[in-house]
Tab-separated table of C-alpha atoms and ligand atoms in Angstrom:
chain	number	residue	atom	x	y	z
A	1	UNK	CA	16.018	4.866	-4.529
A	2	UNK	CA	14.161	4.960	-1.085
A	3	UNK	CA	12.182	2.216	-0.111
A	4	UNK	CA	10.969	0.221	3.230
A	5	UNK	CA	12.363	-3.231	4.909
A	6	UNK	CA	9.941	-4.243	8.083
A	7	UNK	CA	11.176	-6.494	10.800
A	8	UNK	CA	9.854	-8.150	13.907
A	9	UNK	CA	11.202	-7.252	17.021
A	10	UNK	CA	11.587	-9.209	20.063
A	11	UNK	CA	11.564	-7.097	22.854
A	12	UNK	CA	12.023	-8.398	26.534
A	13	UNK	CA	9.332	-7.241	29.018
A	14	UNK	CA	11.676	-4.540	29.917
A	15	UNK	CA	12.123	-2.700	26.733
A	16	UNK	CA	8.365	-3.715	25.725
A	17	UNK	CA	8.082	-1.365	28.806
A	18	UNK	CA	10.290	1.106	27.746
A	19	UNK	CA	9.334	1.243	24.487
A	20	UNK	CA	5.403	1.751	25.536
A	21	UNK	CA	6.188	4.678	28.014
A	22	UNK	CA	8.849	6.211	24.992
A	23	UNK	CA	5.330	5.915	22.768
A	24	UNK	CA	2.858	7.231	25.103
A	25	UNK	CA	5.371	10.108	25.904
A	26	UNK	CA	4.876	11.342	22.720
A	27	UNK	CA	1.671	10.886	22.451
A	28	UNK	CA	1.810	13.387	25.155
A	29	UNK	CA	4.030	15.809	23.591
A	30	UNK	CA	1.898	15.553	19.879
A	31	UNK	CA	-1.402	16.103	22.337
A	32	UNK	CA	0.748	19.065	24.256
A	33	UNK	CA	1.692	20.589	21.092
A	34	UNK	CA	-1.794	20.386	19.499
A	35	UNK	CA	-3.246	22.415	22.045
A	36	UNK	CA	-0.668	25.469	21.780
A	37	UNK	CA	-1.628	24.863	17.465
A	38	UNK	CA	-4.833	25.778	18.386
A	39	UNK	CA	-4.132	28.412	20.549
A	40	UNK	CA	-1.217	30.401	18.490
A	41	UNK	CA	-1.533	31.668	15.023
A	42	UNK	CA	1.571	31.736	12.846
A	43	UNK	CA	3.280	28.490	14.265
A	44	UNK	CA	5.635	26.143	11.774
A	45	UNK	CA	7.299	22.805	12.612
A	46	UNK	CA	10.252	24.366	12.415
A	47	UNK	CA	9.099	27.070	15.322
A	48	UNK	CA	7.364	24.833	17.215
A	49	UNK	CA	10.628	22.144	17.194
A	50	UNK	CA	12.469	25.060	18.403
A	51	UNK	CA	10.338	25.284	22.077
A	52	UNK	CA	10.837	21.253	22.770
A	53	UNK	CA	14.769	22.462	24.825
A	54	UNK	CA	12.896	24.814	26.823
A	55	UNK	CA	10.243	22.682	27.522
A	56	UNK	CA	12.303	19.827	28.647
A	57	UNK	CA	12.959	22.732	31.517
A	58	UNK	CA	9.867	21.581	33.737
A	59	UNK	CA	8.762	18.702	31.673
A	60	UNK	CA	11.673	16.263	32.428
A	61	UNK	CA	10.500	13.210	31.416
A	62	UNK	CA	11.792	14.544	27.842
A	63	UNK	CA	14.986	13.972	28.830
A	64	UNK	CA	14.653	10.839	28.755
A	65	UNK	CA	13.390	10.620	24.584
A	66	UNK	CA	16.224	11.157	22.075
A	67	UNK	CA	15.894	15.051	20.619
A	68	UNK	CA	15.159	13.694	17.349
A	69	UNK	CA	12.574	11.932	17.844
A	70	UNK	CA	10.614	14.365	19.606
A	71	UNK	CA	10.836	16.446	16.710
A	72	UNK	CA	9.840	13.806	14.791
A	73	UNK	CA	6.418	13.766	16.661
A	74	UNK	CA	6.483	17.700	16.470
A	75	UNK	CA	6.661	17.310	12.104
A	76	UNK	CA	3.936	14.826	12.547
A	77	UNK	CA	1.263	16.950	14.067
A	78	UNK	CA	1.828	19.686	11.198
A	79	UNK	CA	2.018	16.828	8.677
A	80	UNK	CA	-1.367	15.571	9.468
A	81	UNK	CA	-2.233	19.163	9.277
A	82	UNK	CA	-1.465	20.369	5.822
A	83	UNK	CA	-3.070	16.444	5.139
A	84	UNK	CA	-6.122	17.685	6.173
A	85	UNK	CA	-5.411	21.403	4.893
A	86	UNK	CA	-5.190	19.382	1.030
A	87	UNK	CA	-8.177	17.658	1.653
A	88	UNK	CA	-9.862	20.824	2.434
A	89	UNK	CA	-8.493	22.406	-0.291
A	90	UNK	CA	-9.807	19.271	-3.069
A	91	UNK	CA	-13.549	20.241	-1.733
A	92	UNK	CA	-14.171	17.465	1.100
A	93	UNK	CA	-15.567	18.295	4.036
A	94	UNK	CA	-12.527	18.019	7.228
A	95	UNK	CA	-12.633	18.867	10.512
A	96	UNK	CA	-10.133	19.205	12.874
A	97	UNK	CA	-7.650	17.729	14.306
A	98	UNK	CA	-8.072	15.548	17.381
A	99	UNK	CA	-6.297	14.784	20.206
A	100	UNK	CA	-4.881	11.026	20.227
A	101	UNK	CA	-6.261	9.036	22.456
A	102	UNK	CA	-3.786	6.334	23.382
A	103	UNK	CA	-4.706	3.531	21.037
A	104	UNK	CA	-4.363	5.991	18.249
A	105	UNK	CA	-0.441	6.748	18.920
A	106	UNK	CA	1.241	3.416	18.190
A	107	UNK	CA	4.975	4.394	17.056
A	108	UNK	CA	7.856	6.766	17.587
A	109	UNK	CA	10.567	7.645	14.392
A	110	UNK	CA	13.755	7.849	15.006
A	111	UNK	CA	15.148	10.048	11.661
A	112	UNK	CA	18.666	10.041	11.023
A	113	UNK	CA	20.902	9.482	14.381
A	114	UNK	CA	19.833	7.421	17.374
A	115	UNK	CA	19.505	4.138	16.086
A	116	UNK	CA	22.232	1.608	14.656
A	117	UNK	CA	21.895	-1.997	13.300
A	118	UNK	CA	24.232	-4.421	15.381
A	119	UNK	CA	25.691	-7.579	15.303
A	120	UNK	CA	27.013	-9.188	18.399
A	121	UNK	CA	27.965	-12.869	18.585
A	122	UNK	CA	25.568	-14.115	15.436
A	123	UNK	CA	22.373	-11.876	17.285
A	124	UNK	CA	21.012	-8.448	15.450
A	125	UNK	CA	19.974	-5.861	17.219
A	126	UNK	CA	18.388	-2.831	16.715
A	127	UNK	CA	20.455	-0.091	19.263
A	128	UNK	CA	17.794	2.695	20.004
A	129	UNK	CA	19.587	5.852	22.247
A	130	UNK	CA	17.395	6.212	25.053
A	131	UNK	CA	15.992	2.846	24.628
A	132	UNK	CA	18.272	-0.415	24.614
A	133	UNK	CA	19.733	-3.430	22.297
A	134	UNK	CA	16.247	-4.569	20.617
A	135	UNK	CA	16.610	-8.014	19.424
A	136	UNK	CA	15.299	-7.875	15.585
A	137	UNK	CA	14.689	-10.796	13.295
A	138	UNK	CA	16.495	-10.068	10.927
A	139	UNK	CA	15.278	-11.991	8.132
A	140	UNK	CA	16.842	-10.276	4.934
A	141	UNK	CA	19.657	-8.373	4.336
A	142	UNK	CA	19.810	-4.316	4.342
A	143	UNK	CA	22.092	-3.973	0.620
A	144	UNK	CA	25.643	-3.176	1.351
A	145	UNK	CA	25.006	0.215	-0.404
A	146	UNK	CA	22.104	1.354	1.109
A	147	UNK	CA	21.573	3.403	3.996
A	148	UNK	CA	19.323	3.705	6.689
A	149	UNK	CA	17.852	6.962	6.950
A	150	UNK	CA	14.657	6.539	9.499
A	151	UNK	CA	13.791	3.588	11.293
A	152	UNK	CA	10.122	3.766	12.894
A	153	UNK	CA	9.471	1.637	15.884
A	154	UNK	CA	5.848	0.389	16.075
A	155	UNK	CA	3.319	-1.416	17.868
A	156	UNK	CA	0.589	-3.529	16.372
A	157	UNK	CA	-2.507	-3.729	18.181
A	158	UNK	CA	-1.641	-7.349	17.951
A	159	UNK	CA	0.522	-6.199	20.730
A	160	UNK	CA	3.778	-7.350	18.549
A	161	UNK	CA	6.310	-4.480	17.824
A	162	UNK	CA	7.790	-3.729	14.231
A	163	UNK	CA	10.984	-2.037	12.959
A	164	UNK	CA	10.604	-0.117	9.695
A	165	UNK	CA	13.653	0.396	8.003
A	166	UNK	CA	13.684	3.519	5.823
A	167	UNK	CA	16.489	2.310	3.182
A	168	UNK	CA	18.648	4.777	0.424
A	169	UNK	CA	20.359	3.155	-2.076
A	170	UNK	CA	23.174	4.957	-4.238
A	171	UNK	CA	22.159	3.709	-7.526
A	172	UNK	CA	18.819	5.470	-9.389
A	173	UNK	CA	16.221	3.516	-10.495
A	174	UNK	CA	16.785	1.305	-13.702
A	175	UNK	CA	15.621	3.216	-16.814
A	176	UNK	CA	12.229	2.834	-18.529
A	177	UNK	CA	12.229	1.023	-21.966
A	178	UNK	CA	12.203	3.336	-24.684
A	179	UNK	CA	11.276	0.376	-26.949
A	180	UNK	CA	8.144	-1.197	-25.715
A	181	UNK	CA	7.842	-5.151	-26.406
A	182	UNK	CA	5.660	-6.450	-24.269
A	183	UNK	CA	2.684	-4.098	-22.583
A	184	UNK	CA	-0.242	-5.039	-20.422
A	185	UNK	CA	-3.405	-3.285	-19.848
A	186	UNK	CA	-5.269	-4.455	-16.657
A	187	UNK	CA	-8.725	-4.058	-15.754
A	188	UNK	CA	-9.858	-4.752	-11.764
A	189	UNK	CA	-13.477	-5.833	-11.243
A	190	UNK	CA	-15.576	-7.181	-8.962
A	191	UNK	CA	-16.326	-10.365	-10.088
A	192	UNK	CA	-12.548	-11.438	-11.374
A	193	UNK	CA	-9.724	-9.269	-9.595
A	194	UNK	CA	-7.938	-8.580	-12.557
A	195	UNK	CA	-8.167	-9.426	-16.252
A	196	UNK	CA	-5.373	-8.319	-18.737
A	197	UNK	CA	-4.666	-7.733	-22.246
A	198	UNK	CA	-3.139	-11.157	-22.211
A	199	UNK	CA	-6.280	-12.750	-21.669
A	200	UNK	CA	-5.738	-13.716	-18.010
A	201	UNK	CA	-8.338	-13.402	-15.520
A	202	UNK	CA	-7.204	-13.830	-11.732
A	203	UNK	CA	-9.984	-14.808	-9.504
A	204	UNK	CA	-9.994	-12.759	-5.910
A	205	UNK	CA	-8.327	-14.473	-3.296
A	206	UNK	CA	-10.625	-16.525	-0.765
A	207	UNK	CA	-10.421	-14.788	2.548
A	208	UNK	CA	-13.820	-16.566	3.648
A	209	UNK	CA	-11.879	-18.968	6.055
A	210	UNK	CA	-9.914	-16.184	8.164
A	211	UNK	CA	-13.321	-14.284	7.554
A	212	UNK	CA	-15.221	-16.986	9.641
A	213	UNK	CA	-12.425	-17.493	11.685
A	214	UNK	CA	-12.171	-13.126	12.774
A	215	UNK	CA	-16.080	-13.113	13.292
A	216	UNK	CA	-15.799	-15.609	15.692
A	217	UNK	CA	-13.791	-14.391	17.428
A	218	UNK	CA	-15.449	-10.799	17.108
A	219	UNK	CA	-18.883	-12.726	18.731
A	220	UNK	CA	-16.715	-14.061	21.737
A	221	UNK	CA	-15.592	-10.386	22.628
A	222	UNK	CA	-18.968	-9.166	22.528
A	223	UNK	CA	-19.711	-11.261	25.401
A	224	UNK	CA	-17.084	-9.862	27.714
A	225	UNK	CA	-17.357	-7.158	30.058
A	226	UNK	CA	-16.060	-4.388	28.606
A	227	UNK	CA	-13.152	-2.820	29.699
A	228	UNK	CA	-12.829	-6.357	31.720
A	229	UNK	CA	-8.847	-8.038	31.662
A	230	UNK	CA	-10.760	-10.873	29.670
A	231	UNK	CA	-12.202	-8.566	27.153
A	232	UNK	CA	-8.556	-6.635	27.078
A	233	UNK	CA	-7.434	-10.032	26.196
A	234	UNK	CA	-9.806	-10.856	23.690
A	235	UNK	CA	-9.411	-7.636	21.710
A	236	UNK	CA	-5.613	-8.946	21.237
A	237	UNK	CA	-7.355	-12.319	19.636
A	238	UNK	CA	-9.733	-10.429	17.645
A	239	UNK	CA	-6.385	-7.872	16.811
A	240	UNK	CA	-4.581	-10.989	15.657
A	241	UNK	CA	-7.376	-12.437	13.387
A	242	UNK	CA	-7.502	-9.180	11.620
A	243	UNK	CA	-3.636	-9.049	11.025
A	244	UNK	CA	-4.135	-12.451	9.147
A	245	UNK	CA	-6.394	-11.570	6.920
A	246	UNK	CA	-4.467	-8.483	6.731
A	247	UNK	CA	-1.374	-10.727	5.506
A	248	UNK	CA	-3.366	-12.608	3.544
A	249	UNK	CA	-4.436	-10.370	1.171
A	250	UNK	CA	-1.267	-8.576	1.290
A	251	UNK	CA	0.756	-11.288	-0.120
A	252	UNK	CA	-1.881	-11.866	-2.692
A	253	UNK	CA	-1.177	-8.165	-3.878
A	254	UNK	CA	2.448	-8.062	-3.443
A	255	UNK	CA	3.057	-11.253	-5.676
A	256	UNK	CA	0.282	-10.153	-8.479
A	257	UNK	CA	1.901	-6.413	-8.913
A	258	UNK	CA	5.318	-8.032	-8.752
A	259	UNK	CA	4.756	-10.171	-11.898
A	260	UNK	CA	2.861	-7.329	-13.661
A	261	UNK	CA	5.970	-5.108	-13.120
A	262	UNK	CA	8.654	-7.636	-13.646
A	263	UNK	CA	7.234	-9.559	-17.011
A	264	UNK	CA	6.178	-6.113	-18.843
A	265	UNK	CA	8.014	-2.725	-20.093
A	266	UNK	CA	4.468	-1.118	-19.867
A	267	UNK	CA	1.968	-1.318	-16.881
A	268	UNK	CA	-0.904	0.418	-17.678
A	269	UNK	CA	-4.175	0.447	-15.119
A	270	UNK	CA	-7.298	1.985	-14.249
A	271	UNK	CA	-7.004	5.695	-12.324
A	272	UNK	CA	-9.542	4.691	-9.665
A	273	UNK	CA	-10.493	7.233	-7.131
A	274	UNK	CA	-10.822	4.224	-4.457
A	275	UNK	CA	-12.766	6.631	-2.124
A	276	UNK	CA	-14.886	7.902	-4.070
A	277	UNK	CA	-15.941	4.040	-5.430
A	278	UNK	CA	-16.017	3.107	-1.128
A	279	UNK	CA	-18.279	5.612	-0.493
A	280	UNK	CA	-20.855	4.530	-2.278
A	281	UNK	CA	-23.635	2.565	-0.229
A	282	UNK	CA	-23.744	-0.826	-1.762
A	283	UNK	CA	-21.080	-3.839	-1.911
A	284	UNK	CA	-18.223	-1.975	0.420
A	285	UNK	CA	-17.261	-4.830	2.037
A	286	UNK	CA	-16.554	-6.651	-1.404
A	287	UNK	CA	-14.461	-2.938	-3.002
A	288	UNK	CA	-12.648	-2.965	0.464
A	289	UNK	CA	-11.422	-5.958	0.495
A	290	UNK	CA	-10.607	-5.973	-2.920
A	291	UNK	CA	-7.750	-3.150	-1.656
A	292	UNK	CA	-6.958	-2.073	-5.208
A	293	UNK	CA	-5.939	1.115	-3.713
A	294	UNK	CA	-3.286	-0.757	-2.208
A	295	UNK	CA	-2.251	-2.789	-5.501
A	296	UNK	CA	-2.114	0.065	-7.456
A	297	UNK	CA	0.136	1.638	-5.001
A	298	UNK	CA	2.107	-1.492	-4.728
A	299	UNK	CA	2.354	-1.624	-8.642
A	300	UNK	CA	3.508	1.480	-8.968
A	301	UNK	CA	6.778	1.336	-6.720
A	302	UNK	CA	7.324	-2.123	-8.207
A	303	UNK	CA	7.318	-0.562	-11.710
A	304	UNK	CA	9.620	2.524	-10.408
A	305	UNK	CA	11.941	-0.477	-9.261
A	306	UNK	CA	11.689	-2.790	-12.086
A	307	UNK	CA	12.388	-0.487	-14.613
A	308	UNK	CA	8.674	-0.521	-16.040
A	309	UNK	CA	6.585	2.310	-17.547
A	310	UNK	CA	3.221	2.588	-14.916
A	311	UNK	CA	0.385	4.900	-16.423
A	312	UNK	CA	-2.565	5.316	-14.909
A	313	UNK	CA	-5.664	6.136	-17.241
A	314	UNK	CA	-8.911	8.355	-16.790
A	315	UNK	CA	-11.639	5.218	-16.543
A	316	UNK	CA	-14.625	6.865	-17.449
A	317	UNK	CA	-16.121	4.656	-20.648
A	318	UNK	CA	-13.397	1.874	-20.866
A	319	UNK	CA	-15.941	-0.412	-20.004
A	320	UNK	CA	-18.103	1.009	-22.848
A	321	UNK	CA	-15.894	1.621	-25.670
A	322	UNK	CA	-15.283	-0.935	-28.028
A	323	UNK	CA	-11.666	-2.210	-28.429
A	324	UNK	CA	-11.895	-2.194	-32.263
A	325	UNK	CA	-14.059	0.760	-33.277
A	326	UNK	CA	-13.708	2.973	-30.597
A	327	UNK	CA	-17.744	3.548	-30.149
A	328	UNK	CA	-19.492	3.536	-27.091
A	329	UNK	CA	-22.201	1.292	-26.032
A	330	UNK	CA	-23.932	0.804	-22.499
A	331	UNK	CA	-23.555	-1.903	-20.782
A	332	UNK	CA	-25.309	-3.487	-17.628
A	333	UNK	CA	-23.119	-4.976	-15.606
A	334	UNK	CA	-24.882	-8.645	-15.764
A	335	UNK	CA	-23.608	-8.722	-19.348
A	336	UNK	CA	-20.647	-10.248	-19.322
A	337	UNK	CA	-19.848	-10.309	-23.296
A	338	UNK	CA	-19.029	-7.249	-25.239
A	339	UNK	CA	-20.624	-7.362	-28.986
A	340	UNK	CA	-20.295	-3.826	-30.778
A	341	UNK	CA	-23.292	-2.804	-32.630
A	342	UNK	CA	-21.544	-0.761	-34.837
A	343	UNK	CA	-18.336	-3.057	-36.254
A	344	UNK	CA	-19.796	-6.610	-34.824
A	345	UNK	CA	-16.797	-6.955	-32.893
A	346	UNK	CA	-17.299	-9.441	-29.732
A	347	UNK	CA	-15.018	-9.926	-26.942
A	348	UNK	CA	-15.268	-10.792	-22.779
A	349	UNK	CA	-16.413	-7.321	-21.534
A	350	UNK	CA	-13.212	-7.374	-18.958
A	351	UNK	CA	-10.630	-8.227	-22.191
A	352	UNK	CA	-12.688	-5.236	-23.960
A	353	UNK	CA	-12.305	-3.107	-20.589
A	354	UNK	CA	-8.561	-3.714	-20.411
A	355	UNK	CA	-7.296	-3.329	-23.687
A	356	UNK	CA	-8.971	0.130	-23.879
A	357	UNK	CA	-7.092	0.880	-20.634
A	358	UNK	CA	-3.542	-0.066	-22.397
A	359	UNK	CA	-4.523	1.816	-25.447
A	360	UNK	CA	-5.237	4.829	-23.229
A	361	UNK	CA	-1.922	4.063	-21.589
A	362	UNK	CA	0.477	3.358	-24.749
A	363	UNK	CA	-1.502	6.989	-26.183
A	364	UNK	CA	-1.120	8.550	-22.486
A	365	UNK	CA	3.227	7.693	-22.106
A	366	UNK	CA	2.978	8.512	-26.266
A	367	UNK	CA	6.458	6.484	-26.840
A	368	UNK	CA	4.621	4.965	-29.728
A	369	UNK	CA	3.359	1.239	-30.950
A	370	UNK	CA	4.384	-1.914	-29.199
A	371	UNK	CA	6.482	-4.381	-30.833
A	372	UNK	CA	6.544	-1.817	-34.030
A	373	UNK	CA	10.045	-1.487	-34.921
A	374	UNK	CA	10.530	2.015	-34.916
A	375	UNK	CA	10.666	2.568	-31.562
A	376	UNK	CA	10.272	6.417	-31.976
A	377	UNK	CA	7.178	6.431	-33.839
A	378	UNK	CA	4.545	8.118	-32.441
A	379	UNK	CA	0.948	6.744	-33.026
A	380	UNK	CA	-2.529	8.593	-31.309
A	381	UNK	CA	-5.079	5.651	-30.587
A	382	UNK	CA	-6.819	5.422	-33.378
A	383	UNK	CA	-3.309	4.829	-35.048
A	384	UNK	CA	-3.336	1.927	-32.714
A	385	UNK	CA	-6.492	0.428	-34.250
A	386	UNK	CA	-5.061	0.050	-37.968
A	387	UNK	CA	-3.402	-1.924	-39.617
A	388	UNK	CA	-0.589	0.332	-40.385
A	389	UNK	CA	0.918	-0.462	-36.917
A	390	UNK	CA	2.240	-3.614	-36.174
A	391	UNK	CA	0.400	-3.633	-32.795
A	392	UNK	CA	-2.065	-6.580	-33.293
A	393	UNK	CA	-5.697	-5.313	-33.484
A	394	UNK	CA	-8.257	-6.702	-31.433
A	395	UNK	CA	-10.125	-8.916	-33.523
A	396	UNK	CA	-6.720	-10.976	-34.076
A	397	UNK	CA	-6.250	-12.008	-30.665
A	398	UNK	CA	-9.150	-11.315	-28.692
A	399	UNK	CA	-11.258	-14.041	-28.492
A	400	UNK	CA	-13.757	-14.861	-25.710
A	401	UNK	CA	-12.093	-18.256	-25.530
A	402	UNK	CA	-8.521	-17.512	-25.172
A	403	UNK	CA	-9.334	-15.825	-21.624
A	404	UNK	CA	-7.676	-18.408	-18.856
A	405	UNK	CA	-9.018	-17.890	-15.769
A	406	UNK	CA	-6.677	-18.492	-13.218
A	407	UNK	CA	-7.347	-19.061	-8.926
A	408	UNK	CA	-5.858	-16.923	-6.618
A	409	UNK	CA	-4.853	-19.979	-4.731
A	410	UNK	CA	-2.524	-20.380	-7.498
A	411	UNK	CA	-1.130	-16.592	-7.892
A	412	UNK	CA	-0.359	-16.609	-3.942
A	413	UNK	CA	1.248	-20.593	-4.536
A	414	UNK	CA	3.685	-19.622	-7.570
A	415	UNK	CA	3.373	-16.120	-7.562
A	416	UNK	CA	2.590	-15.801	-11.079
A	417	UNK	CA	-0.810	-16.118	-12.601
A	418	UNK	CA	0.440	-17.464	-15.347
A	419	UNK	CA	2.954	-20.128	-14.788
A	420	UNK	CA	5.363	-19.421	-17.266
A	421	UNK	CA	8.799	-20.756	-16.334
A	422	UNK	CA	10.651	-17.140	-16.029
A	423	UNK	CA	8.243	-16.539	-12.921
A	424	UNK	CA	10.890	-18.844	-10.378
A	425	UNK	CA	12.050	-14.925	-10.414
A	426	UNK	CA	8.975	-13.584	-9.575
A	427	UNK	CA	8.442	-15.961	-6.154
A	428	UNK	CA	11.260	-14.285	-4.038
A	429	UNK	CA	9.639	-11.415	-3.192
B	501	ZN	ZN1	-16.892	-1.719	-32.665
């Protein structure tokens, strides 16, 4: 399994130097190299790496940057190109590439040799060739059978500098239940973050205070001169207040999508082209900070790690469907309470939403009913919705009432929403 560890570093104003003029370098060579892409037809990473020993000829300054890393920034340019090539290719409207400007170009990737983790007299650091020692914080352990494959150096515009760790451990990822006992359907809204099949509604975290706190500090910098060492300064503050909300909202996510994927053998969410839902005109700030993009993500990798089946389901009409007869009804948003015309079956809208999601999801992986004891059987949804499978129908559990709404305060103090004892588990991440 591959996965990331991120540590501070601490480096002196001599290797803050260092590392700066390493980064801007590059920047250099990614700008140098975009200008021959444009000019030359038929040119690969793997050509293109090929020039950087020749060019080091009359540009000697490379000397000075390991080899590997330079190619490094030579795979990034034609990464962000074929990026841009697939987003062409899915019918949005790209342009071209541009040159980075220096505020744009923030780290350098150091893939496979030049960099080593060491420990002298109780201090880490992190050895860089062509670099120095980098003292790292080393707050948590790399696992004895991992390795480290890449380690990306990078500043924040904070001004503080960050290790990435790219980690590869022997062992695979634990298997995915074949017998599913406990599953979970989510549904993420607007006005409650996230309401499950379980009847738990988790309230959006309240950023308001760091809100207040980064527009404050955004008004201050619009009085500067610009360009002025004051405003330079300022921009760090205003840099600083963003990375806290940042955090914030971050450890909100990474504690919710760790219980989902520890507590459950089946995940099974919304497919939400997060884009396509930011483009649209209204409410933006609200979607965006919402970052579900980023919890799904997050969910997913925790899943792949934990063992637990992730699906992600087509939305379209989960919202309208009704959990127990399957027929669709239309629905403002303002009403809150699903009530189907057609069976008289009433439910919170979000419950109705989610457990629509996790019957698309349980149909979707098709390893059959939870908590049936056949763990083979196969069952389409409307198998779901009778009696004949053990899975309990909506109208058994779903009431309106059952629904505990829980704070975020409280997901981001215990790091379960909800509080069960096994969740002492769930706090270490
Ligand atoms: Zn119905």
């Amino acid at each position: 399994m591959r996965y990331n560890y991120r540590y501070r570093l601490n480096p002196t104003d001599e290797l803050h130097e260092q590392l700066a003029w390493t980064v801007d370098t590059c920047r250099q060579v990614y700008n140098h190299f975009l200008h021959r892409l444009n000019r030359e037809n038929g040119t690969s990473a793997y050509s293109e790496q090929s020039v950087l020993p020749d060019l080091k000829n009359w540009w000697t300054d490379l000397n000075q940057v390991h080899s590997k890393v330079l190619q490094k920034v030579v795979q990034r340019l034609y990464d962000n190109r074929s990026t841009l090539k697939g987003r062409k290719d899915n019918g949005y409207r790209v342009g071209e590439l541009k040159w980075k400007a220096p505020k744009e170009y923030r780290s350098i990737t150091y893939s496979q040799t030049g960099f080593e983790l060491n420990n002298t007299s109780g201090r880490t650091v992190l050895s860089l060739s062509k670099i120095g020692d980098i003292p790292i914080v080393y707050h948590r352990d790399v696992p004895d059978d991992a390795t480290i494959k890449e380690v990306v150096v990078k500043q924040e515009p904070t001004g503080e500098w960050f290790a990435v760790l790219g980690i590869e451990t022997e062992g695979d990822a634990p298997p995915k239940p074949k017998k599913l006992e406990d599953c979970v359907g989510i549904d993420v809204g607007i006005l409650k973050y996230a309401h499950d099949t379980d009847g738990t509604a988790v309230e959006r975290p309240d950023l308001s205070d760091e809100r207040e706190r980064l527009e404050r500090e955004q008004r201050k910098l619009s009085h500067k001169d610009h360009g002025s060492a004051n405003y330079r300064k300022q921009q760090r503050v205003v840099a600083k207040r963003h990375a806290d909300l940042k955090r914030k909202r971050r450890d909100f996510l990474h504690k919710l999508s760790n219980h989902y994927a520890r507590e459950y053998d089946l995940v099974a969410v919304e497919d939400l082209d997060v884009k396509g839902l930011m483009e649209l005109p209204s409410n933006s700030r609200n979607r965006a900070g919402a970052a579900w993009g980023t919890f799904l993500r997050m969910l997913e990798y925790k899943c792949e790690r934990e063992g637990t089946h992730f699906v992600a389901v087509d939305p379209a009409g989960t919202t309208k469907e009704c959990a127990a007869c399957g027929v669709e009804t239309d629905k403002p948003l303002w009403v809150r309470e699903h009530s189907c015309p057609s069976c008289g079956f009433t439910a919170d809208r979000d419950w109705n939403a989610a457990y629509n999601i996790l019957v698309r999801g349980l149909k979707q992986v098709g390893t059959g009913c939870p908590e049936s004891t056949s763990s083979e059987s196969l069952c389409d949804s409307d198998g779901l919705r009778k009696s004949h499978c053990d899975f309990r129908t909506p109208a058994e559990t779903a009431l309106p009432t059952e629904t505990t709404s829980v704070p975020a305060k409280r997901v981001v103090e215990t790091g379960s929403p909800t509080l069960k004892e096994r969740t002492a588990s769930a706090v270490s991440e």
